Coordinates of C-alpha atoms in Angstrom, one line a residue:
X18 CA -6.5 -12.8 5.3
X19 CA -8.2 -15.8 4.4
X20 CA -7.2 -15.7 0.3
X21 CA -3.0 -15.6 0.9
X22 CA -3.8 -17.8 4.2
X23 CA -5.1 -20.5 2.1
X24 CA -3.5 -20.2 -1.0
X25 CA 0.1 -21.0 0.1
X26 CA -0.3 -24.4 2.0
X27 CA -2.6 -25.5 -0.8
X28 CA 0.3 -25.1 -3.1
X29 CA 3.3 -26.4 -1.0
X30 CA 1.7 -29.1 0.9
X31 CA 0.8 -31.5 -1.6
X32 CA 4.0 -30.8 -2.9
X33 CA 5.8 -31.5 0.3
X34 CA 3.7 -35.0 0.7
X35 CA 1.7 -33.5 3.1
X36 CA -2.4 -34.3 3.2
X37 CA -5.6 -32.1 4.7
X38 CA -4.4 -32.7 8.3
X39 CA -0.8 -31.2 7.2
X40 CA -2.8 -28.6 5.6
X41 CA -5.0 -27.8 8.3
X42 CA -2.2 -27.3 11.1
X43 CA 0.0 -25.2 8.5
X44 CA -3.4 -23.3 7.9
X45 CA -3.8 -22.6 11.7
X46 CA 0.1 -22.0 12.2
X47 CA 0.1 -18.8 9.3
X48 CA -3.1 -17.2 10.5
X49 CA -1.8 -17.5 14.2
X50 CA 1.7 -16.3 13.3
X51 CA 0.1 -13.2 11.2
X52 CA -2.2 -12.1 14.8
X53 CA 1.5 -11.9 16.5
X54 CA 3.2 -10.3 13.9
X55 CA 0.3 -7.9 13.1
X56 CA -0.2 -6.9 17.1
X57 CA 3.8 -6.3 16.9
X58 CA 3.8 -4.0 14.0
X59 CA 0.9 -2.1 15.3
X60 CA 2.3 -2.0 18.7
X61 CA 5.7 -1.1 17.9
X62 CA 6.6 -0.9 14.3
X63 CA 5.3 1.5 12.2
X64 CA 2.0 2.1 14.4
X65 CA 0.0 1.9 11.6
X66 CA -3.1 0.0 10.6
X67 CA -0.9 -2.7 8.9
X68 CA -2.3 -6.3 8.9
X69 CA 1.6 -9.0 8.5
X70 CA 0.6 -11.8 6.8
X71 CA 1.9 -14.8 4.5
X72 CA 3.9 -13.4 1.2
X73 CA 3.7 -14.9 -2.6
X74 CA 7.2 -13.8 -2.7
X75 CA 8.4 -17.1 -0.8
X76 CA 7.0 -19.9 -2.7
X77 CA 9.5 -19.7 -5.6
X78 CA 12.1 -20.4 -3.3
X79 CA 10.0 -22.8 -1.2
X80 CA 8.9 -24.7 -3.6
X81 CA 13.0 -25.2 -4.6
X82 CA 13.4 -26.2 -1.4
X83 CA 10.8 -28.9 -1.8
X84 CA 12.1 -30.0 -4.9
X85 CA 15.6 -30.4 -3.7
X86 CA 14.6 -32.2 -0.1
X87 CA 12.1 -34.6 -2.3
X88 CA 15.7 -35.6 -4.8
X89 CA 18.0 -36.0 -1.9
X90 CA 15.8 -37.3 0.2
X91 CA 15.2 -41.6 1.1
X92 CA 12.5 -42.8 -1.1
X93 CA 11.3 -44.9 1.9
X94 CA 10.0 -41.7 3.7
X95 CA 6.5 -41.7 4.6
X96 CA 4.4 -38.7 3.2
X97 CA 4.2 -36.9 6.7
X98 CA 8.2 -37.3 7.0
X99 CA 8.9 -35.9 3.4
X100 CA 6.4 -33.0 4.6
X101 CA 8.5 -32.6 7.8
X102 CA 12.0 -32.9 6.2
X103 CA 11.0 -30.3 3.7
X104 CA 9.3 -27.7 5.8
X105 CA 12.5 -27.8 8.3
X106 CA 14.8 -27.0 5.8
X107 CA 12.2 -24.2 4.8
X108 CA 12.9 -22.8 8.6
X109 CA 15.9 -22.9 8.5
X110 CA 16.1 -20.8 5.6
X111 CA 13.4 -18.7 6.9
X112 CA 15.4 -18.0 10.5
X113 CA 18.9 -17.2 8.6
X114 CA 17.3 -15.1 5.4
X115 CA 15.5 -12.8 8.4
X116 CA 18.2 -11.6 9.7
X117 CA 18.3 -9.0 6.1
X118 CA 15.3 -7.6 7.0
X119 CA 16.3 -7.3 10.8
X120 CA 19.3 -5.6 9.6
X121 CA 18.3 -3.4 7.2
X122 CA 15.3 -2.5 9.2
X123 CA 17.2 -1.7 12.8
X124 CA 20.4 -0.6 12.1
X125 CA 19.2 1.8 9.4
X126 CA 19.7 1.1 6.2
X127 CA 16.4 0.7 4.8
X128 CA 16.4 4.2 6.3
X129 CA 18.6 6.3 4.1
X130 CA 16.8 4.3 1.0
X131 CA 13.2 6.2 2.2
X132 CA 14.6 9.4 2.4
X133 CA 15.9 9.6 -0.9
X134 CA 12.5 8.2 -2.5
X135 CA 10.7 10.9 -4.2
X136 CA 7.0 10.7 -4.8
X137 CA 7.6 10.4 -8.6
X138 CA 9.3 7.2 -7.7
X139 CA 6.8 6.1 -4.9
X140 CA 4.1 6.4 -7.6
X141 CA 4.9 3.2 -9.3
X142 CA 5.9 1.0 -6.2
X143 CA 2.6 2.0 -4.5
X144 CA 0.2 1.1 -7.7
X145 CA 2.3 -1.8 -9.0
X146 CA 1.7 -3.4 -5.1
X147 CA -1.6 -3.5 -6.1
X148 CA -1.8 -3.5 -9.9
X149 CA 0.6 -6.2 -9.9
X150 CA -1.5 -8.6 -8.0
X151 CA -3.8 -8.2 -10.9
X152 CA -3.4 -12.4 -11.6
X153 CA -4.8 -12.9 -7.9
X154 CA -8.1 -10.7 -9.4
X155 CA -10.3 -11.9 -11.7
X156 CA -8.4 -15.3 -13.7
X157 CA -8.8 -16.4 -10.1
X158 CA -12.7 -15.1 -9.9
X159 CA -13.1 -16.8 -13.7
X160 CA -12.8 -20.1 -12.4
X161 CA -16.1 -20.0 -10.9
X162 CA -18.2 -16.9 -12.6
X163 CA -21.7 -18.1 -11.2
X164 CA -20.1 -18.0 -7.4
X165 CA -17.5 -15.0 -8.1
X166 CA -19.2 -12.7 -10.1
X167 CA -22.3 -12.0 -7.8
X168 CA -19.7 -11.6 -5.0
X169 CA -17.7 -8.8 -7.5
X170 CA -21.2 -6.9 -8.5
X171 CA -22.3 -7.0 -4.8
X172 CA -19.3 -5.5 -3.3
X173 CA -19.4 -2.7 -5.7
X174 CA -23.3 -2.3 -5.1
X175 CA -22.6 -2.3 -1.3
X176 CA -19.8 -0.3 -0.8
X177 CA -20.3 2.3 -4.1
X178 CA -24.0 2.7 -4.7
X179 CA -26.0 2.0 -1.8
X180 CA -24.6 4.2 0.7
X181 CA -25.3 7.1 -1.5
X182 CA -29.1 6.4 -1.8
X183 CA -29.5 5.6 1.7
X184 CA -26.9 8.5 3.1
X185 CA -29.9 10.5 5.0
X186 CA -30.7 6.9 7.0
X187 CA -27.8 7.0 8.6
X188 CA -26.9 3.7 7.7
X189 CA -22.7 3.5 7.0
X190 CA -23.6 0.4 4.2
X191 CA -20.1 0.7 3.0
X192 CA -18.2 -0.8 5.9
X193 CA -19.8 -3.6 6.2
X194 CA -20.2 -4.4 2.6
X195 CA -17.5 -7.1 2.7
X196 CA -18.5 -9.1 5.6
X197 CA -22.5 -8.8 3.7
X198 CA -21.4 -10.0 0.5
X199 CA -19.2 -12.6 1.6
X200 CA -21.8 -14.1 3.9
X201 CA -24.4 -13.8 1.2
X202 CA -22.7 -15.8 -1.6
X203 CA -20.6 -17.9 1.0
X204 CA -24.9 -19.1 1.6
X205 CA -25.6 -19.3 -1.7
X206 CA -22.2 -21.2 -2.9
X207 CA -23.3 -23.5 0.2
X208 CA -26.9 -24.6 -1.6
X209 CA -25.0 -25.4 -4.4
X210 CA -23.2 -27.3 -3.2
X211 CA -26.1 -28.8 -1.4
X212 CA -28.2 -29.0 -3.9
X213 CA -25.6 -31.3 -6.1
X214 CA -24.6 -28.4 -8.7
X215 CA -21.0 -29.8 -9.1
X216 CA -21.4 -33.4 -8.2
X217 CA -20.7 -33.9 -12.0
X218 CA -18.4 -31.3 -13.0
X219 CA -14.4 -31.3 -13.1
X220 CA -12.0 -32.0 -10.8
X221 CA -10.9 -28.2 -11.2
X222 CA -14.4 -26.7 -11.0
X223 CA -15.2 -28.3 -7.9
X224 CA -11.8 -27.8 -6.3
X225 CA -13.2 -23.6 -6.9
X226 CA -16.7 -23.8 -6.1
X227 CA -17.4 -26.4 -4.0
X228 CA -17.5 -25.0 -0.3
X229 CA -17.2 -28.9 1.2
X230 CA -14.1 -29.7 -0.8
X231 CA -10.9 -29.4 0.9
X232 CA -11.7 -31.8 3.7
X233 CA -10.2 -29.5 6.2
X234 CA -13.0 -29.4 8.6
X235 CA -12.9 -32.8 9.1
X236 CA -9.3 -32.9 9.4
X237 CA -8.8 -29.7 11.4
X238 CA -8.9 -30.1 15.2
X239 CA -10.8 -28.4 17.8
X240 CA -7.9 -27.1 19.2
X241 CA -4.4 -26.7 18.8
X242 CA -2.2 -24.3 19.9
X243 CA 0.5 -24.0 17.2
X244 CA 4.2 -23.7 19.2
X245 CA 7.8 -23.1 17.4
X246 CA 9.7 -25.8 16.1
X247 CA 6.5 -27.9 16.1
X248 CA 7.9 -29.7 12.6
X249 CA 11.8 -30.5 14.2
X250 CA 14.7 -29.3 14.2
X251 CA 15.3 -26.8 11.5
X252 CA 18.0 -27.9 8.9
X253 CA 20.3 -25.2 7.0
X254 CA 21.7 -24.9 3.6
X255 CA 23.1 -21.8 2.3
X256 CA 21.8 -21.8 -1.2
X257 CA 18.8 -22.2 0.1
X258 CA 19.3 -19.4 2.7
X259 CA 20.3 -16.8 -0.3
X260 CA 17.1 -17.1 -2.7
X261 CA 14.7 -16.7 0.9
X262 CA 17.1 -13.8 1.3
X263 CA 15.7 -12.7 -2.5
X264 CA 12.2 -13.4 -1.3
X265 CA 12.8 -10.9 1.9
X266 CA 14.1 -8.2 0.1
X267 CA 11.4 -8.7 -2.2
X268 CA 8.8 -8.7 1.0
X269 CA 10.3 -5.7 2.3
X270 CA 9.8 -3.9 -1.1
X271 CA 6.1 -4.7 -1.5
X272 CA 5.5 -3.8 2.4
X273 CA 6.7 -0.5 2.0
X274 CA 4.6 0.0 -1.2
X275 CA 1.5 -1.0 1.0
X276 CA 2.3 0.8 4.4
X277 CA 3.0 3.9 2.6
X278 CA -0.9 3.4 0.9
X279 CA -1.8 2.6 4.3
X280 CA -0.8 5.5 5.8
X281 CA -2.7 7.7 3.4
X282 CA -5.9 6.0 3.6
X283 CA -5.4 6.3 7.4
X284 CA -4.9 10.1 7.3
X285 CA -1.7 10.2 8.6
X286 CA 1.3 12.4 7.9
X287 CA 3.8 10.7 5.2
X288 CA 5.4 8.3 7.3
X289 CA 8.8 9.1 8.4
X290 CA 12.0 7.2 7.0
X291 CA 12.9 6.0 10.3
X292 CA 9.8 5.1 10.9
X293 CA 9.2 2.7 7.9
X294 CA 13.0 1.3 8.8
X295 CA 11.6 0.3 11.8
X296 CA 8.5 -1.2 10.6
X297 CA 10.8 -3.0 8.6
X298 CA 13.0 -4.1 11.5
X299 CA 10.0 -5.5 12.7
X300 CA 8.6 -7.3 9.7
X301 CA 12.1 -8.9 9.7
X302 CA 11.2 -10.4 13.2
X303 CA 7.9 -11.5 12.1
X304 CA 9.8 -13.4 8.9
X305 CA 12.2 -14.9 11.9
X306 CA 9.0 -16.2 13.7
X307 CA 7.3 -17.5 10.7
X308 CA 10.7 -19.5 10.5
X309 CA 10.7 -20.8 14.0
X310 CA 6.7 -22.0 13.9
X311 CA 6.9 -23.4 10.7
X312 CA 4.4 -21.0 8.5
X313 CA 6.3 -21.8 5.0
X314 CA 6.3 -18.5 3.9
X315 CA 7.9 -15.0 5.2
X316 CA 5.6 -12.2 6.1
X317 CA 4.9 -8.9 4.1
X318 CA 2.4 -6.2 4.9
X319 CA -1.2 -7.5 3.6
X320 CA -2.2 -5.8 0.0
X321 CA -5.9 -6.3 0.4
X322 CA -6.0 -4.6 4.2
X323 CA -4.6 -2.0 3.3
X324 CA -7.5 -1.8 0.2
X325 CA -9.4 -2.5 2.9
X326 CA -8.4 1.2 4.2
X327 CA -9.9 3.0 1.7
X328 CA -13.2 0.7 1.2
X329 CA -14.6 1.1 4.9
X330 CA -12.9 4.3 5.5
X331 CA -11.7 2.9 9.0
X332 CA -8.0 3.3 9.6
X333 CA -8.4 2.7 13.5
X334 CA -5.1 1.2 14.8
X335 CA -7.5 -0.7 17.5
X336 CA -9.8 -2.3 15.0
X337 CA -6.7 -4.1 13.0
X338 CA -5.6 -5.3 16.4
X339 CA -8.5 -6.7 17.4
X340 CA -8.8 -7.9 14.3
X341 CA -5.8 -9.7 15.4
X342 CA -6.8 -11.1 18.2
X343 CA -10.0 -12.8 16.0
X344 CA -6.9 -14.1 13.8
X345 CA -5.5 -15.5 17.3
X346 CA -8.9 -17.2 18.2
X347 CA -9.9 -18.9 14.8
X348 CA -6.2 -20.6 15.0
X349 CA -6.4 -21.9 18.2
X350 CA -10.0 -23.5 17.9
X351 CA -9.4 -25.1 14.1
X352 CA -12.9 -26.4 13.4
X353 CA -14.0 -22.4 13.3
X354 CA -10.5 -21.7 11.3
X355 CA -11.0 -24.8 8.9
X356 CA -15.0 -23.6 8.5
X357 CA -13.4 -20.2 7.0
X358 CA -11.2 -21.8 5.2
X359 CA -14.2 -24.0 3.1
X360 CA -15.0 -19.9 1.6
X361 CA -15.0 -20.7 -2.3
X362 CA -11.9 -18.7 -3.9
X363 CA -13.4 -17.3 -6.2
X364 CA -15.0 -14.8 -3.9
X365 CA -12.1 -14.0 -2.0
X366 CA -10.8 -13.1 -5.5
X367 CA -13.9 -11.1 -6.1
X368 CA -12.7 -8.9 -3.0
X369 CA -8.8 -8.9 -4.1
X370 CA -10.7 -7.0 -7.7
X371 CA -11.4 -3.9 -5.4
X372 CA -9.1 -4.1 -2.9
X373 CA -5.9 -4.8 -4.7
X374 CA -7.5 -1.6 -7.1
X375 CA -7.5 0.6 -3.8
X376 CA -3.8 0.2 -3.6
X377 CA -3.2 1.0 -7.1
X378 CA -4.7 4.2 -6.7
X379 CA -3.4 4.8 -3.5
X380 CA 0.1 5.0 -5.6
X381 CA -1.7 7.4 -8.5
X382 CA -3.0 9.9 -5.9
X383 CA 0.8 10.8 -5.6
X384 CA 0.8 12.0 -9.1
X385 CA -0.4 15.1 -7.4
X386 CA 3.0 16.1 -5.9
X387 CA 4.7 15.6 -9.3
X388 CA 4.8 17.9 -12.7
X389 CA 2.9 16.4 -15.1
X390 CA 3.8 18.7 -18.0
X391 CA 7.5 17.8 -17.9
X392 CA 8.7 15.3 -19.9
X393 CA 11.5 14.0 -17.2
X394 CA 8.1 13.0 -15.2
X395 CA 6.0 11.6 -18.0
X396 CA 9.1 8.9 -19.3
X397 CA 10.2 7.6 -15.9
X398 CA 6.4 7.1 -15.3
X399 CA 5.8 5.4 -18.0
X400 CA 8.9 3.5 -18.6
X401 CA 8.8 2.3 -15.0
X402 CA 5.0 1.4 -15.1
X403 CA 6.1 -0.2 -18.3
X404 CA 8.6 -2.0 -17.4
X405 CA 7.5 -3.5 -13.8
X406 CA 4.2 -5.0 -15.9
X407 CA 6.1 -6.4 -18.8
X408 CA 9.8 -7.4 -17.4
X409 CA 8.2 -10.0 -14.6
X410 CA 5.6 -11.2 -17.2
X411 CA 8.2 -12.5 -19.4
X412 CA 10.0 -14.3 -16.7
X413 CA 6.7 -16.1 -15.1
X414 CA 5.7 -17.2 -18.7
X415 CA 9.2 -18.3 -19.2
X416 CA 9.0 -20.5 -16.5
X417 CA 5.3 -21.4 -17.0
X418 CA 6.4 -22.9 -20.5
X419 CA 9.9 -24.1 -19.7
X420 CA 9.1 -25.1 -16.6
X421 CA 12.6 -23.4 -15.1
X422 CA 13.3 -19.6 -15.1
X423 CA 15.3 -17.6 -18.1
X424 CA 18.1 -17.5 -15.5
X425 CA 19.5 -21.0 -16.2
X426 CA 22.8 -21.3 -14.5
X427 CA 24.9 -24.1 -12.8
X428 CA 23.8 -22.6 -9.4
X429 CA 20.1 -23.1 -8.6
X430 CA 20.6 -20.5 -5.6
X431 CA 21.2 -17.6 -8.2
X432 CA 18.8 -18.7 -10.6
X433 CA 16.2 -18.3 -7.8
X434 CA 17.3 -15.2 -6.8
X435 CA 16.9 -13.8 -10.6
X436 CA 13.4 -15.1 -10.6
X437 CA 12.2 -13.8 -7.2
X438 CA 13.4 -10.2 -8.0
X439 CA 12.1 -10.3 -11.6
X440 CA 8.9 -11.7 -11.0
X441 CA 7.9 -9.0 -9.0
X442 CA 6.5 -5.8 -10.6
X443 CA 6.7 -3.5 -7.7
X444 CA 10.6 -4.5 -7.0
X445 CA 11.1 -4.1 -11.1
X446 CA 9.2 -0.7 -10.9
X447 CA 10.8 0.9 -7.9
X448 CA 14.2 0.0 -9.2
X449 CA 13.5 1.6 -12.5
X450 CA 11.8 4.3 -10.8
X451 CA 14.6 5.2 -8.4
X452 CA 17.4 4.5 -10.7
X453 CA 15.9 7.1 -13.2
X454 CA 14.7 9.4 -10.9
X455 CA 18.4 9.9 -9.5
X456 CA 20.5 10.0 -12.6
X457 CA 18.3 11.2 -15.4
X458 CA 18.7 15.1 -15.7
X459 CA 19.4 15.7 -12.0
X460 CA 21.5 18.6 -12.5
X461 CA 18.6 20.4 -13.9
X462 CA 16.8 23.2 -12.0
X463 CA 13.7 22.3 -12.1
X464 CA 14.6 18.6 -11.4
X465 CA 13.7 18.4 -7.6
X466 CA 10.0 20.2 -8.1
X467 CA 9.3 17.9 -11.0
X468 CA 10.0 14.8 -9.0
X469 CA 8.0 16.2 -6.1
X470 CA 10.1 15.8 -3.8
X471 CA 9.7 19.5 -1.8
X472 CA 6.5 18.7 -0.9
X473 CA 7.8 15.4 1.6
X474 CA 11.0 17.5 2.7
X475 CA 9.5 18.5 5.9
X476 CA 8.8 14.4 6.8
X477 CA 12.3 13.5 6.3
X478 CA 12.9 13.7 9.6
X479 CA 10.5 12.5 12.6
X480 CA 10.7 16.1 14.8
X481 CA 10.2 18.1 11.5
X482 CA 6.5 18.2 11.8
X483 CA 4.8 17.5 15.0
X484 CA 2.2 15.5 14.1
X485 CA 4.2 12.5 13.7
X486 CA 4.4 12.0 17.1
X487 CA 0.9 11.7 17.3
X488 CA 0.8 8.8 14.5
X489 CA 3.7 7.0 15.3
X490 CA 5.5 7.5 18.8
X491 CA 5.9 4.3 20.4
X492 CA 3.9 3.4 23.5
X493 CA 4.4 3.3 27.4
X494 CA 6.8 6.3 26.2
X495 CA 9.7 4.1 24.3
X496 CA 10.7 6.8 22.3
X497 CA 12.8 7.9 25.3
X498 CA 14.4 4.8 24.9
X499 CA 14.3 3.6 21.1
X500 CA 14.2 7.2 19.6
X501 CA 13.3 8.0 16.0
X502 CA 15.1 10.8 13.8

């Protein structure tokens, strides 16, 4: 959690005014937000080994928000006022935009969508959740090779190689080959540092590789017990309110490309559409709690846990809750939060290079269910692949270079929207995907077995097969009362 944990208040606070102490509560408000919201989803969402934490998806829209609080706002503010102005109006469009993910999640809707998705079009939403994250990978591991690269290699050593030469010791390496490699290079990015490696170098290089340079341990507290509406009173504005509404829909796309990869790495039954509607439901009430603490972003299902799935082969539904709970503890005591926070980035990015990969196949392993010999299959795969790689890299280098998106109207709502949608591969892929998969030749015979789509009839609904109660009944025996269908 650490890698998306960090990332976002690194890139809104400064922009918002804020400084490390800013940094270090917002830090300790997300990671104590995602241990609710992950213990809810397991609990009573989807039931699966989901971690919910912070989503990329938001900060186009946040950082609008900024922008716009920072032109209207007094010039006479003080830097922690700016930062407080801005991250209310952030709530408040956080609270209102949840409400479409509570929606389409509870009453249904979200619902009829899963039911009609195929596996030919689940094939490029599952591996563009994780191929599309491929920026996150190693550009981010490149900015310090001599810290990141011996993290990459030792992952792969840990988790691949090892555990097949010392298989008859009885030693399971590969589940613990993140915590060893990150402890390992954490150690030796630490003597480094120590030793004066980057007392010289850039501003940029040591900003990556320095494990001493974000001041957050000084500026984190022991303790602090993040509470809702900590910032003020949230402020509302409805253009605001639509482009966070872009960035939910957005969320909810990209979680249901990852719980669907979670639930094959944890060896459950293809998860029932009612079932992922109300995983939904409830990732919409985690978005509406991130609001009301003050997180900055919405929440989505986590990419790299679910990698983390198929690396350590452990889909336990307990471990990711008390896994949870740990996310619970290091918040509240912010010196131990703040002390995993100082992990270089660059390693972190070294474990998004197999994890993110783990989701990508994840999405390829569902090629089995579909004809590859027909041509129907091979052009929507390929055009939709295609498509959810190139359409969003034109729009992020548009507005890399022009500094605004290609969308450039009068209303800086809908321009937003335009650029959250299309910036994402997995939303571009799955509505290329589904569109094609649903228009192109579906008269023809042979059109349903192509798309694969016999083989997940029998999941469609809940009491089809009877091991979906066994994966994802609700506890202290809800169903009676919140049945699924």
């Amino acid at each position: 959690m650490l890698g998306t944990t960090v990332i976002i208040p690194s890139i809104l606070v400064p922009l918002m005014g804020g400084g490390n102490v800013e940094k270090a509560d917002l830090i300790n408000t997300l990671l104590f937000v995602a241990g609710i919201n992950t213990l809810l989803q397991t609990w009573f969402g989807t039931r699966l080994p989901v971690v919910i934490g912070g989503s990329y998806a938001f900060i186009i829209p946040a950082i609008s928000i900024v922008l716009s609080s920072n032109n209207n706002n007094n010039t006479f503010l003080s830097p922690h006022q700016r930062f407080k102005q801005s991250m209310r109006a952030i709530q408040g469009a956080l609270i209102i935009a949840s409400f479409f993910q509570i929606v389409i999640g509870f009453f249904g809707f979200w619902r009829i969508f899963a039911r009609f998705l195929s596996p030919l079009a689940a094939v490029p939403l599952v591996t563009l959740t994780g191929l599309g994250l491929y920026a996150h990978g190693f550009p981010q591991l490149a900015k310090c090779v001599e810290i990141g690269l011996p993290a990459l290699v030792m992952v792969v050593l840990l988790s691949q190689f090892l555990p097949h030469l010392m298989k008859s010791k009885g030693i399971k390496l590969d589940q613990f080959a993140v915590l060893f490699s990150v402890a390992i290079v954490w150690a030796y990015a630490e003597i480094l540092t120590v030793a004066g490696a980057y007392d010289n170098k850039p501003t940029s290089t040591q900003i990556s590789c320095r494990t001493d340079r974000s001041g957050l341990l000084s500026a984190a507290p022991w303790i602090r017990v993040p509470y809702p509406f900590q910032w003020g009173r949230p402020t509302f504005d409805a253009g605001d309110t639509f482009a966070m509404m872009a960035a939910c829909f957005v969320a909810v796309v990209e979680s249901t490309g990852t719980i669907i990869a979670a639930s094959r790495y944890g060896s459950a039954t293809p998860i029932p559409p009612s079932v992922l509607s109300r995983g939904i439901g409830w990732l919409g009430l985690g978005t509406l709690l991130a609001g009301a603490f003050g997180t900055g972003s919405g929440s989505t299902a986590s990419v790299e846990n679910a990698g983390l799935l198929g690396l350590t082969r452990v889909g336990s539904q307990r471990v990711v809750q008390i896994s949870a709970g740990f996310m619970l503890f290091f918040s509240v005591l912010g010196k131990f939060g703040a002390l995993l926070a100082s992990i270089p980035l660059p390693i972190v990015a070294a474990l998004y290079c197999i994890l993110f990969a783990y989701v990508c196949s994840a999405g390829l392993g569902f090629l089995q269910f579909c004809n590859l010999n027909s041509f129907r299959t091979k052009f929507i795969l390929g055009f939709s692949l295609f498509m959810g790689l190139s359409v969003p890299q034109y729009f992020n280098e548009y507005l890399l270079i022009s500094g605004r998106g290609p969308v450039h109207t009068g209303a800086i709502w809908f321009n937003n929207i335009m650029q959250v949608i299309f910036s994402s591969p997995a939303t571009v892929a799955i509505i290329v995907a589904f569109f094609l998969d649903w228009t192109h030749s579906l008269r023809h015979s042979s059109t349903r077995r192509d798309s694969g789509r016999h083989w997940w009839r029998k999941f469609r609904n809940f009491d089809q097969d009877s091991r979906s109660a066994e994966f994802y009944s609700l506890p202290y025996n809800l169903n009676r009362f919140f049945p699924s269908f």
